[in-house]
Coordinates of C-alpha atoms in Angstrom, one line a residue:
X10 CA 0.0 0.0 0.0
X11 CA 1.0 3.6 -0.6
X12 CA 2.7 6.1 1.9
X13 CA 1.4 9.5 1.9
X14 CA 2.0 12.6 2.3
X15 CA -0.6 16.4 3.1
X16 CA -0.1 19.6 2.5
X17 CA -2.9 21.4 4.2
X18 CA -2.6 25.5 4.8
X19 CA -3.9 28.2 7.0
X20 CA -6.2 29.7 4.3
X21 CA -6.7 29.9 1.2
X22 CA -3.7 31.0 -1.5
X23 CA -1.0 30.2 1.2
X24 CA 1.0 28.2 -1.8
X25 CA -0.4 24.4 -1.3
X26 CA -1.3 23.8 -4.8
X27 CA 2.1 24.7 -6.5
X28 CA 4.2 22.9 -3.3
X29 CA 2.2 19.7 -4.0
X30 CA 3.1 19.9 -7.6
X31 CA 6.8 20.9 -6.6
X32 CA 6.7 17.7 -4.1
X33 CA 5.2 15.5 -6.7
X34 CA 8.3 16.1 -9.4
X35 CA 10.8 15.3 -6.4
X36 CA 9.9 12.4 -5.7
X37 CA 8.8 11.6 -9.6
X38 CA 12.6 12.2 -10.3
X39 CA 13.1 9.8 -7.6
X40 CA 11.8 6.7 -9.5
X41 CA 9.1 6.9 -6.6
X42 CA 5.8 6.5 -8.5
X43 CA 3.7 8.9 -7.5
X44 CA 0.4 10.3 -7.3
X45 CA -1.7 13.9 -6.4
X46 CA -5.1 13.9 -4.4
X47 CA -7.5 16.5 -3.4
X48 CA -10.7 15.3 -2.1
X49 CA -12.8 18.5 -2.9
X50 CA -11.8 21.6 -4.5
X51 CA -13.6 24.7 -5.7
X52 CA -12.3 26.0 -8.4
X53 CA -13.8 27.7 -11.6
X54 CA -10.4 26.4 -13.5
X55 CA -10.6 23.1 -14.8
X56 CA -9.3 20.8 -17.2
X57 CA -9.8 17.2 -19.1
X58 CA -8.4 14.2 -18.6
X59 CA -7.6 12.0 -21.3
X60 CA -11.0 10.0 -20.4
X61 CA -13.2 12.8 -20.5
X62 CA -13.0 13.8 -16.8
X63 CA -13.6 17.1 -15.5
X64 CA -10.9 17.9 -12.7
X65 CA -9.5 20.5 -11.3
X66 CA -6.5 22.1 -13.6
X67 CA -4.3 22.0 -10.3
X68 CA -4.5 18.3 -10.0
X69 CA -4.1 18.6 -14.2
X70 CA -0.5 20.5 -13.4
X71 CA 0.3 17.9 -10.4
X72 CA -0.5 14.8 -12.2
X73 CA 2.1 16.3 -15.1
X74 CA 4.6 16.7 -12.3
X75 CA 4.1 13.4 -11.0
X76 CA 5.0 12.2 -15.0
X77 CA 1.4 10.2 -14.8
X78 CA -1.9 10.8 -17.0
X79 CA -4.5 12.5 -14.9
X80 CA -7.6 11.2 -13.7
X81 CA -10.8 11.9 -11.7
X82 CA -9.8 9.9 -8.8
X83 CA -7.3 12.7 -8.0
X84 CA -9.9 15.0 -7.8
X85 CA -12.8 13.0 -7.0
X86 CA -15.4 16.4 -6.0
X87 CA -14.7 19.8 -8.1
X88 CA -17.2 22.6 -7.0
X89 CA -17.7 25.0 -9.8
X90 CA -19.1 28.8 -8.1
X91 CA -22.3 29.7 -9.9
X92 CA -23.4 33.2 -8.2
X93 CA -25.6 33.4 -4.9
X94 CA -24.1 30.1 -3.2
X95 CA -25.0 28.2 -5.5
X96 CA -22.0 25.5 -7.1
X97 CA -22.1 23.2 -9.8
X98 CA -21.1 19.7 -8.4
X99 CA -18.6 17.6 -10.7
X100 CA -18.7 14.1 -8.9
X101 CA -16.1 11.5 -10.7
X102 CA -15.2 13.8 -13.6
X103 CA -18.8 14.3 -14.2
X104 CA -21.6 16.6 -13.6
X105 CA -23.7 15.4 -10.4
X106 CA -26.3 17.7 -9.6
X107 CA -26.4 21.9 -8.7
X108 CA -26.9 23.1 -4.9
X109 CA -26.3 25.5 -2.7
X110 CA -23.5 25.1 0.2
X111 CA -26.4 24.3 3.3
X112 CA -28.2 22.0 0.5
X113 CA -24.8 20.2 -0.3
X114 CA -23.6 19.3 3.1
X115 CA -26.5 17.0 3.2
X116 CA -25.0 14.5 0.9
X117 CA -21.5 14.0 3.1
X118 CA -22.2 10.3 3.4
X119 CA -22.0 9.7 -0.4
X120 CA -19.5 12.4 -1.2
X121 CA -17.2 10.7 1.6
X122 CA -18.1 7.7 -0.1
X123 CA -16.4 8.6 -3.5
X124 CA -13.6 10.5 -2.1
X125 CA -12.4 7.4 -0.2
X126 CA -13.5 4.8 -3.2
X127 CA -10.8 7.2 -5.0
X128 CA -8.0 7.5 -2.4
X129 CA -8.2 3.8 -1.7
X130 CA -7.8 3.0 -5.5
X131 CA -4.7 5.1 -6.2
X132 CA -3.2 4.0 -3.3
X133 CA -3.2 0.3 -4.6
X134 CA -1.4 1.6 -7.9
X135 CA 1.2 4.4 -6.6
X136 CA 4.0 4.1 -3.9
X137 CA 2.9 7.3 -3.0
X138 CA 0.2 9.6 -2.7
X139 CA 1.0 13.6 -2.2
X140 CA -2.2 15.0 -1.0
X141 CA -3.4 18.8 -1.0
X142 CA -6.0 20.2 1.4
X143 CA -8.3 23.2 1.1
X144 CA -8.9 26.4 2.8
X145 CA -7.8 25.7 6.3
X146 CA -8.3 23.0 8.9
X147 CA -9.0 25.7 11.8
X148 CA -12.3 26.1 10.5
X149 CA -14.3 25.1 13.4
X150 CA -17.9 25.8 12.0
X151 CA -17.4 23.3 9.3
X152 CA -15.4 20.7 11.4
X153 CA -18.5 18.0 10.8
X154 CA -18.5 18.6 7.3
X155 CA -15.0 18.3 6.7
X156 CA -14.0 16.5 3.5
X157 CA -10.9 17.6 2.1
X158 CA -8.4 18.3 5.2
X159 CA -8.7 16.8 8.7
X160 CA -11.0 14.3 8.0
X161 CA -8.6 12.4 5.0
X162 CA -5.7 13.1 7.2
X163 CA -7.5 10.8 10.0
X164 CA -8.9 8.8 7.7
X165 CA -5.4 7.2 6.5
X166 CA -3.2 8.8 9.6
X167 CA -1.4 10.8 6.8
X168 CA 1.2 12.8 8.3
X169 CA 0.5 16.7 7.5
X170 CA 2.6 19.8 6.8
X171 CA 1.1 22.8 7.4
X172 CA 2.0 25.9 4.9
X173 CA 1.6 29.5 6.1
X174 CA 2.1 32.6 4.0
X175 CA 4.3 35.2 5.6
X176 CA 3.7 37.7 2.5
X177 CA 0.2 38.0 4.2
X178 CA 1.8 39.0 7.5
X179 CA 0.4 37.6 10.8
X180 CA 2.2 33.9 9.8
X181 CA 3.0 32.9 13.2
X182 CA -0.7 33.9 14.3
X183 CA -1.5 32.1 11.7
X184 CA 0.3 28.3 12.2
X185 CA -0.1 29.2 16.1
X186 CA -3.7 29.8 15.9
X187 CA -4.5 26.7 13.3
X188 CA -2.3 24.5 15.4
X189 CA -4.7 25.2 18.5
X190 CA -7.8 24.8 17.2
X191 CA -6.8 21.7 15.7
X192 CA -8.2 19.0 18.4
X193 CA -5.7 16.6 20.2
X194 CA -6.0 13.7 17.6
X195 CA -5.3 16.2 14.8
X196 CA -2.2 17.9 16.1
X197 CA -0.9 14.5 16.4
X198 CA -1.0 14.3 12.3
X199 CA 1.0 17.6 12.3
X200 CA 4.6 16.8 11.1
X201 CA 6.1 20.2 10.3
X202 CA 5.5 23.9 9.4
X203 CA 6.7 25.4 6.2
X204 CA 6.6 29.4 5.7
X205 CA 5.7 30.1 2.1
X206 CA 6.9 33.7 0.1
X207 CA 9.6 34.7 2.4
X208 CA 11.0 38.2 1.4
X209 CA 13.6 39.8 3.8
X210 CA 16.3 39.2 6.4
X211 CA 16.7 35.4 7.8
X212 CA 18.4 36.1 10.6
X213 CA 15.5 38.6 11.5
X214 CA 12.9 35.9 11.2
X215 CA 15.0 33.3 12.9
X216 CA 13.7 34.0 16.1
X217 CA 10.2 33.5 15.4
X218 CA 11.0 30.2 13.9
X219 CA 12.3 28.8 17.7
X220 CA 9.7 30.5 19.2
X221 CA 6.5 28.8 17.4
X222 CA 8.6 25.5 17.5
X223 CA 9.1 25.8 21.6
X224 CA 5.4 26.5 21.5
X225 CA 3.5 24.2 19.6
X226 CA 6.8 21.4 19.6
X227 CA 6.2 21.2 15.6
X228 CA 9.8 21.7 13.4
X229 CA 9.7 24.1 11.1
X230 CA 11.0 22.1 8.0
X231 CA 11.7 25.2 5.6
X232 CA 11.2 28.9 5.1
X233 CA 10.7 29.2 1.3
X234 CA 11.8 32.6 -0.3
X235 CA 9.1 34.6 -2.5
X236 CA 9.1 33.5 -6.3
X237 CA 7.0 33.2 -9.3
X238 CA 6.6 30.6 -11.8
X239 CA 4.8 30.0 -14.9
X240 CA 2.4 27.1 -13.9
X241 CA -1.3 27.2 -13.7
X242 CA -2.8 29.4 -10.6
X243 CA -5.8 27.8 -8.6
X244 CA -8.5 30.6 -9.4
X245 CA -8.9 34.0 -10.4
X246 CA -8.0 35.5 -7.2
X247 CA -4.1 35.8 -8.6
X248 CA -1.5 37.9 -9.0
X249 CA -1.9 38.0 -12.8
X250 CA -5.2 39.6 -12.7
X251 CA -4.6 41.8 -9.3
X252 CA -1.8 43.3 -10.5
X253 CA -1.4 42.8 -14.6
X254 CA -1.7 46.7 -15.3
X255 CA 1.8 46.9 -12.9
X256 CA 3.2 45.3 -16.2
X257 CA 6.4 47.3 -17.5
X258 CA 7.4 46.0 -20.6
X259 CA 8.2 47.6 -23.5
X260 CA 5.9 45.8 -26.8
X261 CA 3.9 45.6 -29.9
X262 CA 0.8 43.5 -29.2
X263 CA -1.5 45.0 -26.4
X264 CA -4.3 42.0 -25.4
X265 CA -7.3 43.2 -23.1
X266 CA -8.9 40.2 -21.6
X267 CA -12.2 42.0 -19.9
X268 CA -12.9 40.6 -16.1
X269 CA -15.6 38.6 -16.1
X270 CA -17.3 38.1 -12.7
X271 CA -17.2 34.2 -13.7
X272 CA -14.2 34.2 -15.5
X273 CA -13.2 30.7 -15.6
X274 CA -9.8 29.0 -17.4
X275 CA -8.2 32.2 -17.7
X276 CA -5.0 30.2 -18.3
X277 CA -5.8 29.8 -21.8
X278 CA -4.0 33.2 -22.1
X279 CA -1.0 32.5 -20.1
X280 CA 0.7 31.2 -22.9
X281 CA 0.3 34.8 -24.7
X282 CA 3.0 36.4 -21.9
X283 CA 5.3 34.1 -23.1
X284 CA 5.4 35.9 -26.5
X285 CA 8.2 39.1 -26.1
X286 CA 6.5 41.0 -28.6
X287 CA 3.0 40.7 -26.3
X288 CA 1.8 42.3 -23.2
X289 CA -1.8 40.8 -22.1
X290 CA -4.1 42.7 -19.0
X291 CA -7.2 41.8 -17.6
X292 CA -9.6 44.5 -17.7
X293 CA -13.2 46.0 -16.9
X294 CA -15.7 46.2 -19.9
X295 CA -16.0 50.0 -19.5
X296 CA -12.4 50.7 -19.3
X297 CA -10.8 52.4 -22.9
X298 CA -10.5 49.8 -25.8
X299 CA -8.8 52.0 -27.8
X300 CA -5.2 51.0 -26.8
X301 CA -5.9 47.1 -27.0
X302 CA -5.1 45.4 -30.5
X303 CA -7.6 42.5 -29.5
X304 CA -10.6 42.6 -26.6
X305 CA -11.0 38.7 -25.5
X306 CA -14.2 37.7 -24.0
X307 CA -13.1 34.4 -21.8
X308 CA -15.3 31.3 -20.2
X309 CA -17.1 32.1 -17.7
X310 CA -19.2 29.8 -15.0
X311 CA -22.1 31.5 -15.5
X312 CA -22.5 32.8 -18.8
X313 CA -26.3 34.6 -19.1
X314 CA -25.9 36.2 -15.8
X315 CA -22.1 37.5 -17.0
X316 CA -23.6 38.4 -19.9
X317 CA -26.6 40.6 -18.6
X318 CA -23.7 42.2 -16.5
X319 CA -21.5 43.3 -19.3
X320 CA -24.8 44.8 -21.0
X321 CA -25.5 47.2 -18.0
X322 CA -21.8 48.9 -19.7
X323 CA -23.5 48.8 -23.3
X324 CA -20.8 46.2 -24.3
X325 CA -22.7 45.3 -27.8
X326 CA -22.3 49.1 -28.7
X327 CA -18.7 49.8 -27.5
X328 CA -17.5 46.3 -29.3
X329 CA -19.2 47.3 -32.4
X330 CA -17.6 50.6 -32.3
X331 CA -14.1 49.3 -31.7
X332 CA -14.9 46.6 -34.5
X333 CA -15.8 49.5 -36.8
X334 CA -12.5 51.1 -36.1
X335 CA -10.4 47.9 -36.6
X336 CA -10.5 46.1 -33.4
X337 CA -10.0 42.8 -33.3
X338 CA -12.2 40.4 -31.1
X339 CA -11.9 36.8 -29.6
X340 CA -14.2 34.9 -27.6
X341 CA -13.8 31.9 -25.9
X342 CA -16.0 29.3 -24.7
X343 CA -18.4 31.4 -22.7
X344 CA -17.3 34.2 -24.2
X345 CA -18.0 32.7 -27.9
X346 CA -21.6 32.4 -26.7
X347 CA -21.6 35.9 -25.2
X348 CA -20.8 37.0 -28.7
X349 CA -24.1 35.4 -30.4
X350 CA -26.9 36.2 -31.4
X351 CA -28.7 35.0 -28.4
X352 CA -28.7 31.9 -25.5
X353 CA -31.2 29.6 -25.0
X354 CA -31.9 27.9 -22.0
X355 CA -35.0 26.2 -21.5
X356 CA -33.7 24.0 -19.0
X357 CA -32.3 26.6 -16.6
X358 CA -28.8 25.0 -16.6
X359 CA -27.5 28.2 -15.0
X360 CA -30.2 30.3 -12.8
X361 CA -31.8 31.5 -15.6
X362 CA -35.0 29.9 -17.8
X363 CA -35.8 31.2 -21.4
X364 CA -33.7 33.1 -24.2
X365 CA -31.6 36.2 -23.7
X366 CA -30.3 38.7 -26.6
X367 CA -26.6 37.9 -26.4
X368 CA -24.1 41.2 -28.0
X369 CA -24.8 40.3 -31.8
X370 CA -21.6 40.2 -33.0
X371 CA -21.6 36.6 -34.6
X372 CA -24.7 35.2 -36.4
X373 CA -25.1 32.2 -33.8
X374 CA -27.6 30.9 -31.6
X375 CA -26.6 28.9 -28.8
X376 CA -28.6 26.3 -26.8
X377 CA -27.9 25.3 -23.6
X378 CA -28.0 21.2 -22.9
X379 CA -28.0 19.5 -19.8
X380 CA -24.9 17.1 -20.7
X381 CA -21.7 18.4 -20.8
X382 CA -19.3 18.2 -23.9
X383 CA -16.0 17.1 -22.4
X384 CA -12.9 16.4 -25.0
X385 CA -9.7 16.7 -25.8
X386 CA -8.6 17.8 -29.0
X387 CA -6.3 18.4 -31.9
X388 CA -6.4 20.1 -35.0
X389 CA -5.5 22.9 -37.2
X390 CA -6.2 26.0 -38.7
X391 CA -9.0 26.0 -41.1
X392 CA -7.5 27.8 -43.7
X393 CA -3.6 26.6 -43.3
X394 CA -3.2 23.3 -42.2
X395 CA -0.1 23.4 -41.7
X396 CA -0.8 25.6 -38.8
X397 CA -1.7 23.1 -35.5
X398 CA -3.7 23.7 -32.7
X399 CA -4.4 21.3 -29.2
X400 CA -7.2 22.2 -26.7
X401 CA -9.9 20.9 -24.9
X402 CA -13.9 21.9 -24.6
X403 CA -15.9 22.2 -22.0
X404 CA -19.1 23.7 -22.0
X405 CA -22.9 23.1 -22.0
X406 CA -24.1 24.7 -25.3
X407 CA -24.3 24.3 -28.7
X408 CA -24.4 26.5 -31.5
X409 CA -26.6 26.8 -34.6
X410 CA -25.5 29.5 -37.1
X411 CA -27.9 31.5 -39.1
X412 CA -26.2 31.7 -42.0
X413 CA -22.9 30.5 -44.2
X414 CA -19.5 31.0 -42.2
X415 CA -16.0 30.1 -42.2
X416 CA -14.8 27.9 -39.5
X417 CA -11.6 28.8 -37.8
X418 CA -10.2 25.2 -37.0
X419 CA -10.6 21.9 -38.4
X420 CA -10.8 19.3 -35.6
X421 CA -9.6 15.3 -35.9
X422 CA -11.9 13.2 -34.6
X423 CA -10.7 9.4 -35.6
X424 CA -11.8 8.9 -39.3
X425 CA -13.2 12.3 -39.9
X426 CA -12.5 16.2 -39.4
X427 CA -14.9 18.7 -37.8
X428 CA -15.2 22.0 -38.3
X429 CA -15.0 24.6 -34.9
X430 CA -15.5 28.0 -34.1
X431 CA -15.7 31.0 -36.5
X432 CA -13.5 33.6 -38.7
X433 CA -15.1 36.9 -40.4
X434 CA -12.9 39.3 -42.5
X435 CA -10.0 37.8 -39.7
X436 CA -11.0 40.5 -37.5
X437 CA -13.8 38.6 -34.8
X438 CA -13.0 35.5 -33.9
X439 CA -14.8 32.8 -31.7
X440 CA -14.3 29.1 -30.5
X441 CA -14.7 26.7 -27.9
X442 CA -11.3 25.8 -27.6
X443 CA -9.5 26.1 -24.2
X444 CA -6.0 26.0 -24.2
X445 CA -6.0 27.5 -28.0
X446 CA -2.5 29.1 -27.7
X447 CA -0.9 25.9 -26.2
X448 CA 0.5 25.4 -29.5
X449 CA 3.5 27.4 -30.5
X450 CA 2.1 27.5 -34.4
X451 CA -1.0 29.1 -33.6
X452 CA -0.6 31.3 -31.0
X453 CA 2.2 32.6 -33.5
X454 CA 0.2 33.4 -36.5
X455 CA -2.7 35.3 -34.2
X456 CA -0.1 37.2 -32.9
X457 CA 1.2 38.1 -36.3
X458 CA -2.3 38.5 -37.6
X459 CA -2.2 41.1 -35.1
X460 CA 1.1 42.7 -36.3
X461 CA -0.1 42.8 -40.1
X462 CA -3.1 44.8 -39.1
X463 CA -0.7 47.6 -37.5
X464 CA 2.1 47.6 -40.5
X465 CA 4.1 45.3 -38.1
X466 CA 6.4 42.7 -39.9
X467 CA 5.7 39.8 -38.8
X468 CA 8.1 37.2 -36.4
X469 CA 9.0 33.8 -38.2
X470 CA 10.7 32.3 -35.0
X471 CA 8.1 30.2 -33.1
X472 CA 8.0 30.3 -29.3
X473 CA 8.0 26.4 -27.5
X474 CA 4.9 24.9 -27.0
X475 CA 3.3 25.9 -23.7
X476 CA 3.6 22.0 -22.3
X477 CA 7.3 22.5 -23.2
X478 CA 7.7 25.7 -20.6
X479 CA 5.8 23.9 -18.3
X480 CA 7.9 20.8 -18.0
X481 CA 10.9 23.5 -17.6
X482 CA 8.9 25.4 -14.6
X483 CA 8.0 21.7 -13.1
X484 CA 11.6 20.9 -12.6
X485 CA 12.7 24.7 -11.6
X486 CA 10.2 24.8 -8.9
X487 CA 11.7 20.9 -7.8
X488 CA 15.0 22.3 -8.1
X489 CA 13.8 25.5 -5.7
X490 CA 11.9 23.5 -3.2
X491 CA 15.3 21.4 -2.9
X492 CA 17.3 24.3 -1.7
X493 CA 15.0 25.8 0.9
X494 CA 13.3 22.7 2.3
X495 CA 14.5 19.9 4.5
X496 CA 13.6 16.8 1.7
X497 CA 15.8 14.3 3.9
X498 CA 13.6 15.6 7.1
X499 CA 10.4 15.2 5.5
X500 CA 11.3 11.9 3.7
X501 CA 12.2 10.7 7.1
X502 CA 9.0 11.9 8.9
X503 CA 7.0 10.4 5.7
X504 CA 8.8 6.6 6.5
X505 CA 8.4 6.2 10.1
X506 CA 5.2 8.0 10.4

């Protein structure tokens, strides 16, 4: 059976889903065969395995740096936000039912059921199991409906490491405070503190690091110093939306992503900063348009109710107007649907019943299904094939188009080739491709599409595929945790737990 090992914090954003990833390549590179786990997570990011599985993209990014193919078992409940407490459930990779937080809590028994069917079974395949809680364990008004922290520790008497983030101040409240509420069983699972985005003096913060050890009797196995890394964030409440107008460099290609209220798989555009020639910035839809070569419209969790939002800033007539002046526009997903004629719904997927007026821009209706299109897929640019593309869909609607239009990408799928998403006079764009700038090639020529419309000549060289910088970033972060963690300390805590 497998050893494991938790990574639980003392809130949310303290750094657990990037040091689980960062653990998971260590002991990859080990020859250990390893796997991630999160029981439940919340997350409006998400991903597809390659069975069609809707997960969480941080267990996506872990299960890469464990070097293993993902799958739902590593991420066995995935709560998607939809507005007013309300979350979409994804049980197993697939959609379960939609409920508010009170309403959920009554189905524990069968949630706990699947989150133990799936820790169970990847712990008779893997030597190890590198586990990630949620949130924090300290809180006590949701003790009996624990799922994800406390309650798997106990389960399997995992030993747990506690991140803090000191970049938040407070850190030693923090780790002090979470290690006494924890009850007597539960400290008992503590193994260690680590301090997470260190920036400053060591020998300053030195002794704090006795102090909290005297007091709880927990070792403090590493202070790691503030960094960044390329590699997927958790949810939109990131650095890279916060702060993306801070941005000083110098370039060509301005992108203005606007800042949906339901903005989900925003990483699709991450790739984009990788480009030197491209700045990209998340933005508000009544903020200028003027200085942006191309206004994206993302996915989005709930896309009739962002939709109705981005109306109350007369989106339909400032896109039109920016269109009219040569604007480019891209929508995505939720964003493609946005950009439609209308949405229909007569199911009330989301928490709305009936058809909605969407911003007119591409001659499509959409309609809403209850089942969930979930895929991987390859192909290539519709009119250059020798163009590719990779991606992944997910996304409850389908659309019907009211006239004649040119596809953007041809898709394979076994023996025959779909068409997807929509071109007019290369100017507006749509698809339901996540992940569409993945792909060195295409994420090349939009850029230079961009450049030809401004005089620019255009870059030949193509940048590595975004799975490529990834890999790199995986090992860095190994490589970092390394040098400011105690691996032989931990390894030895994980063994004779």
């Amino acid at each position: 059976m497998a050893r494991y090992i938790m990574f639980q914090g003392t809130g949310s954003g303290v750094g657990k889903s990037l040091i689980t990833a960062g653990f998971c390549r260590i002991f990859a590179r080990k020859g250990i065969r390893v796997a991630p786990f999160k029981a439940q997570n919340m997350s409006l990011n998400s991903g597809v395995t390659p069975f069609g599985e809707e997960i969480g993209r941080a267990q996506l990014l872990q299960a890469r740096a464990a070097m293993i193919d993902p799958d739902s078992r590593m991420n066995p409940i995935l709560l998607k936000p939809q507005g007013d407490c309300m979350s979409q459930v994804i049980v197993c990779g697939k959609i379960w039912e939609t409920h508010e937080a009170y309403d959920y809590y009554r189905y524990k028994k069968f949630l706990w059921e699947k989150v133990i069917e799936s820790l169970n079974s990847l712990a008779e395949e893997y030597d190890l199991i590198c586990i990630e809680g949620a949130g924090s364990p300290a809180e006590i008004n949701l003790r009996e409906q624990d799922l994800v922290n406390m309650s798997v520790a106990r389960y399997a008497r995992i030993p747990v490491f506690l991140i803090g983030d000191i970049e938040k101040g407070g850190v030693f409240a923090q780790l002090y405070g979470t290690w006494a509420l924890l009850t007597k069983e539960e400290r008992e699972l503590l193994c260690g503190f680590i301090i997470n985005k260190f920036r400053g003096n060591y020998t300053i913060l030195e002794p704090g690091l006795k102090e909290i050890e005297k007091l709880t009797q927990i070792p403090v196995v590493g202070v790691v110093p503030y960094s960044r890394f390329l590699l997927d964030d958790e949810d939109s409440m990131t650095e890279k939306i916060e702060n993306s107008y801070k941005s000083l460099k110098t370039v060509d290609i301005q992108v203005g992503i606007i800042r949906l209220p339901h903005i989900s798989n925003f990483t699709d555009f991450d790739p984009l900063t990788n480009e030197p020639d491209v700045e990209t910035q998340y933005i508000f839809p009544d903020e200028n348009f003027s200085k942006f070569d191309v206004i994206v419209l993302p996915g989005s969790k709930n896309t009739i109710r962002d939709l109705q939002w981005l109306k109350k800033f007369n989106l339909q007539e400032r896109l039109e107007s920016y269109i009219n002046n040569g604007g480019v526009v891209l929508g995505v997903c939720g964003g493609y649907q946005m950009l439609g004629e209308s949405i229909i719904d007569i199911d009330g997927n989301e928490d709305f019943q009936g058809e909605i007026d969407g911003l007119k821009i591409i001659p499509m209706k959409t309609f809403f299904e209850k089942e969930k299109i979930l895929k991987n897929m390859q192909g290539y640019l519709a009119k250059a094939e020798h163009i590719s593309v990779k991606g992944y869909e997910i996304h409850q609607g389908k659309g019907s188009f009211q006239q004649a239009y040119e596809p953007l990408f041809n898709l394979n799928l076994g023996n025959r080739i779909e068409s997807e998403g929509i071109i007019i006079n290369n100017q507006i764009f749509g698809t339901y491709l996540h992940g569409l700038f993945d792909d060195g090639s295409f994420r090349r020529y939009f850029v230079n599409l961009l450049r030809k419309r401004k005089g620019l000549a255009t870059i030949s060289s193509v940048s590595p595929s975004w799975q490529e910088v990834v890999e790199k970033e995986l090992d860095r972060l190994a490589d970092f945790l390394e040098t400011c963690l105690d691996i032989e300390r931990i390894e030895s805590l994980i063994e004779n737990f």
